PDB file of C-alpha atoms in Angstrom:
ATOM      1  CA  UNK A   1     201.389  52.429 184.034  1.00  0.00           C
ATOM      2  CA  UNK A   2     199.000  54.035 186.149  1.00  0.00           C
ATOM      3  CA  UNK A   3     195.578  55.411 184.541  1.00  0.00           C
ATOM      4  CA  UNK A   4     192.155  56.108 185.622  1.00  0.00           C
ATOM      5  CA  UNK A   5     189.059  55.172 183.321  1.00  0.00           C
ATOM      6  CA  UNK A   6     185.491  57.101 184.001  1.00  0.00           C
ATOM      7  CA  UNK A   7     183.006  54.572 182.859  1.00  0.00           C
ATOM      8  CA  UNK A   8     180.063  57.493 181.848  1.00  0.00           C
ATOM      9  CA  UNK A   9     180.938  60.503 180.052  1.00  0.00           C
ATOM     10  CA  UNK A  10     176.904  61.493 181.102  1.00  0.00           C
ATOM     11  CA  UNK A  11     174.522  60.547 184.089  1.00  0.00           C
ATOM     12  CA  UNK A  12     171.621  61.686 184.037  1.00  0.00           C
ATOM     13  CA  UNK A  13     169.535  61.344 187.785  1.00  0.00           C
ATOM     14  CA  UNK A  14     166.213  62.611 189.046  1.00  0.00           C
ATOM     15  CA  UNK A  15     166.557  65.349 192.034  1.00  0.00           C
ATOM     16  CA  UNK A  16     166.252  62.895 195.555  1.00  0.00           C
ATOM     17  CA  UNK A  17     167.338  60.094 194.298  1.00  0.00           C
ATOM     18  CA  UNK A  18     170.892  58.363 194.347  1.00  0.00           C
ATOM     19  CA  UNK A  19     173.871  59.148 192.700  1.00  0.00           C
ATOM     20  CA  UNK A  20     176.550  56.884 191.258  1.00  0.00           C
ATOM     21  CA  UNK A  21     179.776  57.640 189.245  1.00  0.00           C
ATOM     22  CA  UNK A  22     182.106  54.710 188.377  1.00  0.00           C
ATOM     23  CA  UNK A  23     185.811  55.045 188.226  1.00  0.00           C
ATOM     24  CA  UNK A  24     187.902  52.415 187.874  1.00  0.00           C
ATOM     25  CA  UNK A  25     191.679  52.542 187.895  1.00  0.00           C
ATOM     26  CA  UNK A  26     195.183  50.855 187.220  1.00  0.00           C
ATOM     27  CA  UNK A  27     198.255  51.108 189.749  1.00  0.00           C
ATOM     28  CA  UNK A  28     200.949  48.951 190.254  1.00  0.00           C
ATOM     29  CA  UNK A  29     201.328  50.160 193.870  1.00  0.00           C
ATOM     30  CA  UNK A  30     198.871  51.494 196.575  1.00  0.00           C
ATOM     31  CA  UNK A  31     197.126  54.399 194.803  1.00  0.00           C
ATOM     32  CA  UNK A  32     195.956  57.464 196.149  1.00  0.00           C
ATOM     33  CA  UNK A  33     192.906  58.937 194.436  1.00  0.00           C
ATOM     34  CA  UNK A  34     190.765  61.615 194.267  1.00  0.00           C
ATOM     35  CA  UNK A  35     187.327  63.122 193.093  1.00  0.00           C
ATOM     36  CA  UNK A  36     186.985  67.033 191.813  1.00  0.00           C
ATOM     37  CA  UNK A  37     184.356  68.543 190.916  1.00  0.00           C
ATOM     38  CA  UNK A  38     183.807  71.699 188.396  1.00  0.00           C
ATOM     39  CA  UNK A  39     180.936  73.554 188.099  1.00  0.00           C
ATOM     40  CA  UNK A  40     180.526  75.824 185.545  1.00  0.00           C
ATOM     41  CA  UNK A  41     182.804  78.632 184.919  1.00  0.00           C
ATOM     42  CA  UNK A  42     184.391  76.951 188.480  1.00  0.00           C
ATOM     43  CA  UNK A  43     187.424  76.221 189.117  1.00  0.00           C
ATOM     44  CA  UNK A  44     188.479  72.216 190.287  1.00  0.00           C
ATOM     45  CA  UNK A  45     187.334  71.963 193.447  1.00  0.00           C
ATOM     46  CA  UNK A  46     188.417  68.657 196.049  1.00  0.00           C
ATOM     47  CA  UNK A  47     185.118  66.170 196.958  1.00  0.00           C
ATOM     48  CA  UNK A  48     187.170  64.110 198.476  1.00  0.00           C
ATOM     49  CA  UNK A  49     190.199  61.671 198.390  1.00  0.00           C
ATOM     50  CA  UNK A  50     191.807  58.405 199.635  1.00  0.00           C
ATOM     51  CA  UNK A  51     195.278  57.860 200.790  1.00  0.00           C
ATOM     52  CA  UNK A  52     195.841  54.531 202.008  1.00  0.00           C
ATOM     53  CA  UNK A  53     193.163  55.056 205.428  1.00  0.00           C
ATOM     54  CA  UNK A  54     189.794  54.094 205.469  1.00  0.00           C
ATOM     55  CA  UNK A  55     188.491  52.905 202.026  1.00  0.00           C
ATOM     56  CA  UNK A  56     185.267  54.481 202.807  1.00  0.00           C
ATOM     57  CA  UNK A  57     186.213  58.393 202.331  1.00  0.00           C
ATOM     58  CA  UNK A  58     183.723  61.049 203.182  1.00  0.00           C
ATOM     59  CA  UNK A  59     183.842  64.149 201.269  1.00  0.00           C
ATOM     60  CA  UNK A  60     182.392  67.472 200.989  1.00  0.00           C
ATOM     61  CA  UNK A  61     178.496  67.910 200.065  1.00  0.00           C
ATOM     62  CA  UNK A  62     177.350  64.611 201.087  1.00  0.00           C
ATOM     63  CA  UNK A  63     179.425  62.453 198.768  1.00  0.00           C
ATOM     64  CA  UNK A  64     181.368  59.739 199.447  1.00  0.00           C
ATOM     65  CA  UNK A  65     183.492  57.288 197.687  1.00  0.00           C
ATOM     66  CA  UNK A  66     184.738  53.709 198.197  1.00  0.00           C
ATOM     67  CA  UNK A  67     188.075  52.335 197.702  1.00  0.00           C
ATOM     68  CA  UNK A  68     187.903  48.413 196.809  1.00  0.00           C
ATOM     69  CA  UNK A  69     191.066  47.067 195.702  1.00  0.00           C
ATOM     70  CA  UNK A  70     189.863  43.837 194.498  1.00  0.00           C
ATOM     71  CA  UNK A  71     187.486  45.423 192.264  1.00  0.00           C
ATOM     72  CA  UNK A  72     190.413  48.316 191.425  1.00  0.00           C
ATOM     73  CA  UNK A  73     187.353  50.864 191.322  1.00  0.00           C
ATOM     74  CA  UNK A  74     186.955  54.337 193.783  1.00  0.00           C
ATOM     75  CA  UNK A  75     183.151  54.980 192.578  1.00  0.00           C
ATOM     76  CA  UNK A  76     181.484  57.837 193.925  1.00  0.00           C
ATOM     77  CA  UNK A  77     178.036  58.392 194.811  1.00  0.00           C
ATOM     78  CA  UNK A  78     175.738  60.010 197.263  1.00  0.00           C
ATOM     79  CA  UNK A  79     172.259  58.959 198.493  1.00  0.00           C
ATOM     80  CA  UNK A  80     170.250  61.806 197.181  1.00  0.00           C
ATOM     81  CA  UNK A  81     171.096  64.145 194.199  1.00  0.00           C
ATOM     82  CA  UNK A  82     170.372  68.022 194.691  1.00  0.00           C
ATOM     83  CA  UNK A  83     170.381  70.538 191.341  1.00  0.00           C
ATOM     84  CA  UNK A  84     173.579  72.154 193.077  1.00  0.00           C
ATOM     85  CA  UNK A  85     175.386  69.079 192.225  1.00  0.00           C
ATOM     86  CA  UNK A  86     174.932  69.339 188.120  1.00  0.00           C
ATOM     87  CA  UNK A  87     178.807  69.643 187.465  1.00  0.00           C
ATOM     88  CA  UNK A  88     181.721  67.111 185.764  1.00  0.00           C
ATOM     89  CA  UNK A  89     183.397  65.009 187.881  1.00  0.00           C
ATOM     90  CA  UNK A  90     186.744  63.787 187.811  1.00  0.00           C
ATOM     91  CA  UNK A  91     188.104  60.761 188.832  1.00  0.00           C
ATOM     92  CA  UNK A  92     192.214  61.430 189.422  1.00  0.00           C
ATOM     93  CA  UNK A  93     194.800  58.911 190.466  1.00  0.00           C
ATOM     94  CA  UNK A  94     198.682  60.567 191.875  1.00  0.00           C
ATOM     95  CA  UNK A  95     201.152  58.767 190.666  1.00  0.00           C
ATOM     96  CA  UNK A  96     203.449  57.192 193.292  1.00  0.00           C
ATOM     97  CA  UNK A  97     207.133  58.308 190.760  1.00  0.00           C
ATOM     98  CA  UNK A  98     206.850  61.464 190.989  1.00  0.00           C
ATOM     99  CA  UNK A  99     203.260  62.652 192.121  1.00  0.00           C
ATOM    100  CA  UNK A 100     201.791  64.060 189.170  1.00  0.00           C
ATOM    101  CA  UNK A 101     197.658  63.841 188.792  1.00  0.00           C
ATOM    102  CA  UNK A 102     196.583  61.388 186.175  1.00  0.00           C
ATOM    103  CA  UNK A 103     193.082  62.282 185.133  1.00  0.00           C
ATOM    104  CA  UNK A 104     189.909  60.189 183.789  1.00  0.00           C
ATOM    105  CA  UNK A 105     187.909  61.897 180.904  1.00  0.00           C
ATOM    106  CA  UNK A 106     185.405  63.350 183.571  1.00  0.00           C
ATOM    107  CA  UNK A 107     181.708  62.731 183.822  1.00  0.00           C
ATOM    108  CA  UNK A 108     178.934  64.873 183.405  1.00  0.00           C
ATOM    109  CA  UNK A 109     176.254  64.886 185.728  1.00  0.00           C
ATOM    110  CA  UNK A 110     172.746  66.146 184.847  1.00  0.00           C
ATOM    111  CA  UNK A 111     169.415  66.303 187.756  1.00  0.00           C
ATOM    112  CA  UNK A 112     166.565  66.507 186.528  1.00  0.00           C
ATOM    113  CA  UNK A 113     163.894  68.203 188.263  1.00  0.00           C
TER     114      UNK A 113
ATOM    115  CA  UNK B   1     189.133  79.918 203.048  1.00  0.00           C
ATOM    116  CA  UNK B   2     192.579  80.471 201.011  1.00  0.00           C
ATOM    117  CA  UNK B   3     191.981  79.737 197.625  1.00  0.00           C
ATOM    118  CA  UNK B   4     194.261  79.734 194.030  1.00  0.00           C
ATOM    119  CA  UNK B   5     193.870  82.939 191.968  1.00  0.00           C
ATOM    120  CA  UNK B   6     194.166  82.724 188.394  1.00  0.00           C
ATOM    121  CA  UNK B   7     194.377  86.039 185.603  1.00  0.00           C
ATOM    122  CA  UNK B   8     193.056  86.500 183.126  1.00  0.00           C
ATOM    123  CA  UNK B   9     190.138  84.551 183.317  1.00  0.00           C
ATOM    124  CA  UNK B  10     189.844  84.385 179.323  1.00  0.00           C
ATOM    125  CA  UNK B  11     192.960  85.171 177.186  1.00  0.00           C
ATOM    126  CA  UNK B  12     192.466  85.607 173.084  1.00  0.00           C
ATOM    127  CA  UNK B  13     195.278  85.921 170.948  1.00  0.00           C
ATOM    128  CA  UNK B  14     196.725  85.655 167.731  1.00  0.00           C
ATOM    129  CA  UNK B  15     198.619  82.712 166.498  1.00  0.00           C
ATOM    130  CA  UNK B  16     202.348  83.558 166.922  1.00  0.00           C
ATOM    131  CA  UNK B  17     202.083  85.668 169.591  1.00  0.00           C
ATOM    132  CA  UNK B  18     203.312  85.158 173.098  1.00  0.00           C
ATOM    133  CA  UNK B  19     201.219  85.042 176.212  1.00  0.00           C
ATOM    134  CA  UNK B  20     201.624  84.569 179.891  1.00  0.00           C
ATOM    135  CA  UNK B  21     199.052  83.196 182.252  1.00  0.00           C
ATOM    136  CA  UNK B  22     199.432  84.206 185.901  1.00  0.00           C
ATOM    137  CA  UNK B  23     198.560  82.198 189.115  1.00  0.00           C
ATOM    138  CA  UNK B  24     198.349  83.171 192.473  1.00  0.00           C
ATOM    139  CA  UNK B  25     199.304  80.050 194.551  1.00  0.00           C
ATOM    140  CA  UNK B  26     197.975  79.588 198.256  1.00  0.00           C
ATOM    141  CA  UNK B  27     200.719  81.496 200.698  1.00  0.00           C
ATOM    142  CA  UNK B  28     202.237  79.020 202.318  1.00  0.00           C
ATOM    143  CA  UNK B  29     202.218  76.014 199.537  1.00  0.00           C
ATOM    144  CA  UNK B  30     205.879  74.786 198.117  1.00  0.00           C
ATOM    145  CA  UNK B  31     204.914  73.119 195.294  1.00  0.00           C
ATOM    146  CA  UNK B  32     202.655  74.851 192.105  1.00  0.00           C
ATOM    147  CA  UNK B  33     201.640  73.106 188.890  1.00  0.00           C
ATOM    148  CA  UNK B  34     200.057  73.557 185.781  1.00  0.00           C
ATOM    149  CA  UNK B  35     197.726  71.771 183.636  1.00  0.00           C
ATOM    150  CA  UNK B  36     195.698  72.112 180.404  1.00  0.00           C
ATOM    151  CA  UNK B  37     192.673  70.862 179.183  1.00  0.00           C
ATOM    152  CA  UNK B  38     191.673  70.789 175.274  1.00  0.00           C
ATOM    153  CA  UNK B  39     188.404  71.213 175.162  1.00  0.00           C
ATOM    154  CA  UNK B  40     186.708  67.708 175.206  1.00  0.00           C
ATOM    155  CA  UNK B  41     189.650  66.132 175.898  1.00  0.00           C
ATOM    156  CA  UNK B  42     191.516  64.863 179.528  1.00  0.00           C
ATOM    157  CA  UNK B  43     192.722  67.395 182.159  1.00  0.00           C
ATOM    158  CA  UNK B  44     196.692  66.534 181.190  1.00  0.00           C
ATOM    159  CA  UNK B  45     199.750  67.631 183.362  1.00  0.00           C
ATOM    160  CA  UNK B  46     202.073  70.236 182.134  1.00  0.00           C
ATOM    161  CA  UNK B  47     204.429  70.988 184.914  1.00  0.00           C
ATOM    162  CA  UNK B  48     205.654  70.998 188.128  1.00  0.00           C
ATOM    163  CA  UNK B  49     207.786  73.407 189.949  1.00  0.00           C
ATOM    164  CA  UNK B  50     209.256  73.389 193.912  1.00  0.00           C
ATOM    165  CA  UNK B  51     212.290  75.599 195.404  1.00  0.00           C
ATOM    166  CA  UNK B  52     212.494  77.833 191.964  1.00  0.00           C
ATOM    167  CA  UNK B  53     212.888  75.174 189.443  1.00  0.00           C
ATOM    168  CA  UNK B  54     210.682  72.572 187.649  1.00  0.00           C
ATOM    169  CA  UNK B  55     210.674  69.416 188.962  1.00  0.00           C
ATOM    170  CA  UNK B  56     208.486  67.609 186.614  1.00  0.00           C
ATOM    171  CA  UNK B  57     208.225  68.212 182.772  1.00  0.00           C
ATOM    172  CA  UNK B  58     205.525  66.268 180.229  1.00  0.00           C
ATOM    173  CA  UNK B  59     206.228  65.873 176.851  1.00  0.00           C
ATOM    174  CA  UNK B  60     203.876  68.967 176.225  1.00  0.00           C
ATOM    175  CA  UNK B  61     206.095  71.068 178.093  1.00  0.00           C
ATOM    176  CA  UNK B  62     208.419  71.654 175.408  1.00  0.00           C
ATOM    177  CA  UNK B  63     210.843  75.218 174.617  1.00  0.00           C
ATOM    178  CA  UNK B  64     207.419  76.793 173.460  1.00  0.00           C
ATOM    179  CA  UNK B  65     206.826  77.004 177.531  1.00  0.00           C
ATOM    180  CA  UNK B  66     208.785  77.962 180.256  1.00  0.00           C
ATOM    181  CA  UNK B  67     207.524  78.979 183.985  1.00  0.00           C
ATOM    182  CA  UNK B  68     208.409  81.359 186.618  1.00  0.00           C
ATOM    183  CA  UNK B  69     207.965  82.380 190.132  1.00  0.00           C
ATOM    184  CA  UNK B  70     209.369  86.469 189.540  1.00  0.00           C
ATOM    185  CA  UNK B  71     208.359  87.449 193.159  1.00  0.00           C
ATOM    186  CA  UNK B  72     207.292  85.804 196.403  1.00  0.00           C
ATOM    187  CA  UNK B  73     203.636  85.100 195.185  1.00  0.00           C
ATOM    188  CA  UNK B  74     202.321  84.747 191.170  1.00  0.00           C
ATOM    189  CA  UNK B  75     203.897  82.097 189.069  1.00  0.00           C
ATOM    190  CA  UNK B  76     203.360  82.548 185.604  1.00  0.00           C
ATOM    191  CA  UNK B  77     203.326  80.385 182.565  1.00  0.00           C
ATOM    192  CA  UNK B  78     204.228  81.912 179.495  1.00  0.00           C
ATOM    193  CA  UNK B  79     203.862  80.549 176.316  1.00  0.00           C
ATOM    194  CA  UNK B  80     205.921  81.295 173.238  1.00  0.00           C
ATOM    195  CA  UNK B  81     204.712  81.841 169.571  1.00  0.00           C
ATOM    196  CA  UNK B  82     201.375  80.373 170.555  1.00  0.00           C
ATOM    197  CA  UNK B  83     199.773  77.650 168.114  1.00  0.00           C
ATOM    198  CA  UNK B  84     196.250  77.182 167.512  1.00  0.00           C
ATOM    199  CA  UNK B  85     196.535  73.967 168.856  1.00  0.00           C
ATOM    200  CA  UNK B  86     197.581  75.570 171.899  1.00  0.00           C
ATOM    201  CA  UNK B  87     194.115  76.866 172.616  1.00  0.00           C
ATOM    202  CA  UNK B  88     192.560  75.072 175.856  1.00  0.00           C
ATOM    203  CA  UNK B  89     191.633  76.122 179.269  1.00  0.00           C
ATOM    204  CA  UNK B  90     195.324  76.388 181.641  1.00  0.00           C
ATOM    205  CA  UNK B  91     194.859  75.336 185.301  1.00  0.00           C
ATOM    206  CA  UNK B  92     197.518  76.582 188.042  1.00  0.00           C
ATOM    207  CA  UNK B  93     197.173  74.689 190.820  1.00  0.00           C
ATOM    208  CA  UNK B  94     199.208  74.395 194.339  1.00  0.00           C
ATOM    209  CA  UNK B  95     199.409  72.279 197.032  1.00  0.00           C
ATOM    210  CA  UNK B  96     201.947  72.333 200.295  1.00  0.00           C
ATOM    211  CA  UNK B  97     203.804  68.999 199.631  1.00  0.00           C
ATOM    212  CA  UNK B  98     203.497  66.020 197.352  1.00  0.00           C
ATOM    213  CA  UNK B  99     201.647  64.016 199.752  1.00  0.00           C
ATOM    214  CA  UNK B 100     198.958  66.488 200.125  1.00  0.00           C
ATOM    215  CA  UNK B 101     196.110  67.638 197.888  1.00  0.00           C
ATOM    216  CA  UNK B 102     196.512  70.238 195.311  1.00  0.00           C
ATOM    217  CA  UNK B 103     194.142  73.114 194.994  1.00  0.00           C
ATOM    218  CA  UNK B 104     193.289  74.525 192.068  1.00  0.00           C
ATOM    219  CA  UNK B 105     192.299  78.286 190.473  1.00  0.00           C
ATOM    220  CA  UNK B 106     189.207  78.779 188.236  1.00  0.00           C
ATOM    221  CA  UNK B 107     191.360  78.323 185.023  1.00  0.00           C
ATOM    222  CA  UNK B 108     192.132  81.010 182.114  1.00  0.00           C
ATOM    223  CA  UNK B 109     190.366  79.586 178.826  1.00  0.00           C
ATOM    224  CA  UNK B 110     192.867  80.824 176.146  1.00  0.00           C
ATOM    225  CA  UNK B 111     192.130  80.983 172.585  1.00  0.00           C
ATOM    226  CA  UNK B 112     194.306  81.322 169.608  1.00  0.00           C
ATOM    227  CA  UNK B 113     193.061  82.598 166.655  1.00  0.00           C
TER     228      UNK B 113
END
């Protein structure tokens, strides 16, 4: 069965520096995974997602995420965290059956100033 | 930038009563969704719906629910003799095939009381 596990319910990072949220997930077949973001009283909004091309995906707002097969893990992270970015983050896999979004349990990111 | 519209934004009713949630998809997307989200629990998958019928079902998706698209552009969810358990915030989301991302609306956060 496919699932997707969001090793930090709650990061907490200092404004400028880096950014890092683990996901790690299980497919029996070549995944395709995503990253949304939602800010307060926001709807879900795309970062960014992988589909079988590069395993180093670009996304929107300077994040970027890294598919590594052997490690089964699509961690996100960016070099330098702005206060815009306090949000949860969700770490989604589609399943390959019948293309439904399997979501992990989210993580909340906090900046500090 | 097209987007997902979702109405109300905040729903309160009482237990027993019936509601419906509407969605405005993005024009020219096929396929529309919906999923929930108990508060402090996963984002979970309700349903799927393409070419006027539901395509994909989850166990949550019993007789209580049933969908809708009544003209060319909302599709509703209603929800019959709603439980307190039922309370969570409802995502519509839409996306123009399965192999492309789905975009989501803001969410109506409905409480039963």
């Amino acid at each position: 069965a496919q699932s997707v596990t969001q090793l930090d319910s709650h990061v907490s990072v200092s404004e400028g520096t880096p950014v890092l949220l683990r996901c790690n997930y299980s497919s029996s077949y070549s995944p395709s995974l995503f990253w949304y973001v939602q800010h307060p009283n926001k709807g879900l909004q795309l970062l960014l997602k992988y589909t079988s091309a590069a395993t180093l995906v670009k996304g929107i707002n300077g994040f970027e995420a890294e598919f590594k097969k052997s490690e089964t893990s699509f961690h996100l992270t960016k070099p330098s965290a702005h206060m815009s970015d306090a949000a949860e983050y969700f770490c989604v896999v589609r399943l390959t059956s019948n293309y439904q979004l399997i979501w992990g349990a989210g993580t909340k990111l906090i900046i500090k100033p | 930038e097209p987007e997902v519209t979702q109405t109300p934004s905040h729903q309160v009713t009482q237990m027993g009563q019936e509601v419906i949630l509407r969605c405005v998809p993005i024009s020219n997307h096929l396929y529309f969704y919906w999923y929930r989200q108990i508060l402090g629990q996963k984002v979970e998958f309700l349903v799927s719906f393409y070419n006027n019928e539901i395509s994909e079902k989850s166990e949550i998706f019993d007789d209580q629910f049933s969908v809708e698209r009544p003209d060319g552009s909302n599709f509703t969810l209603k929800i019959r003799s709603t439980k307190l358990e039922d309370s969570a915030m409802y995502f519509c989301a839409s996306s123009l095939d399965t192999n492309t991302e789905a975009f989501f609306g803001q969410g109506t956060r409905l409480t039963v009381v």
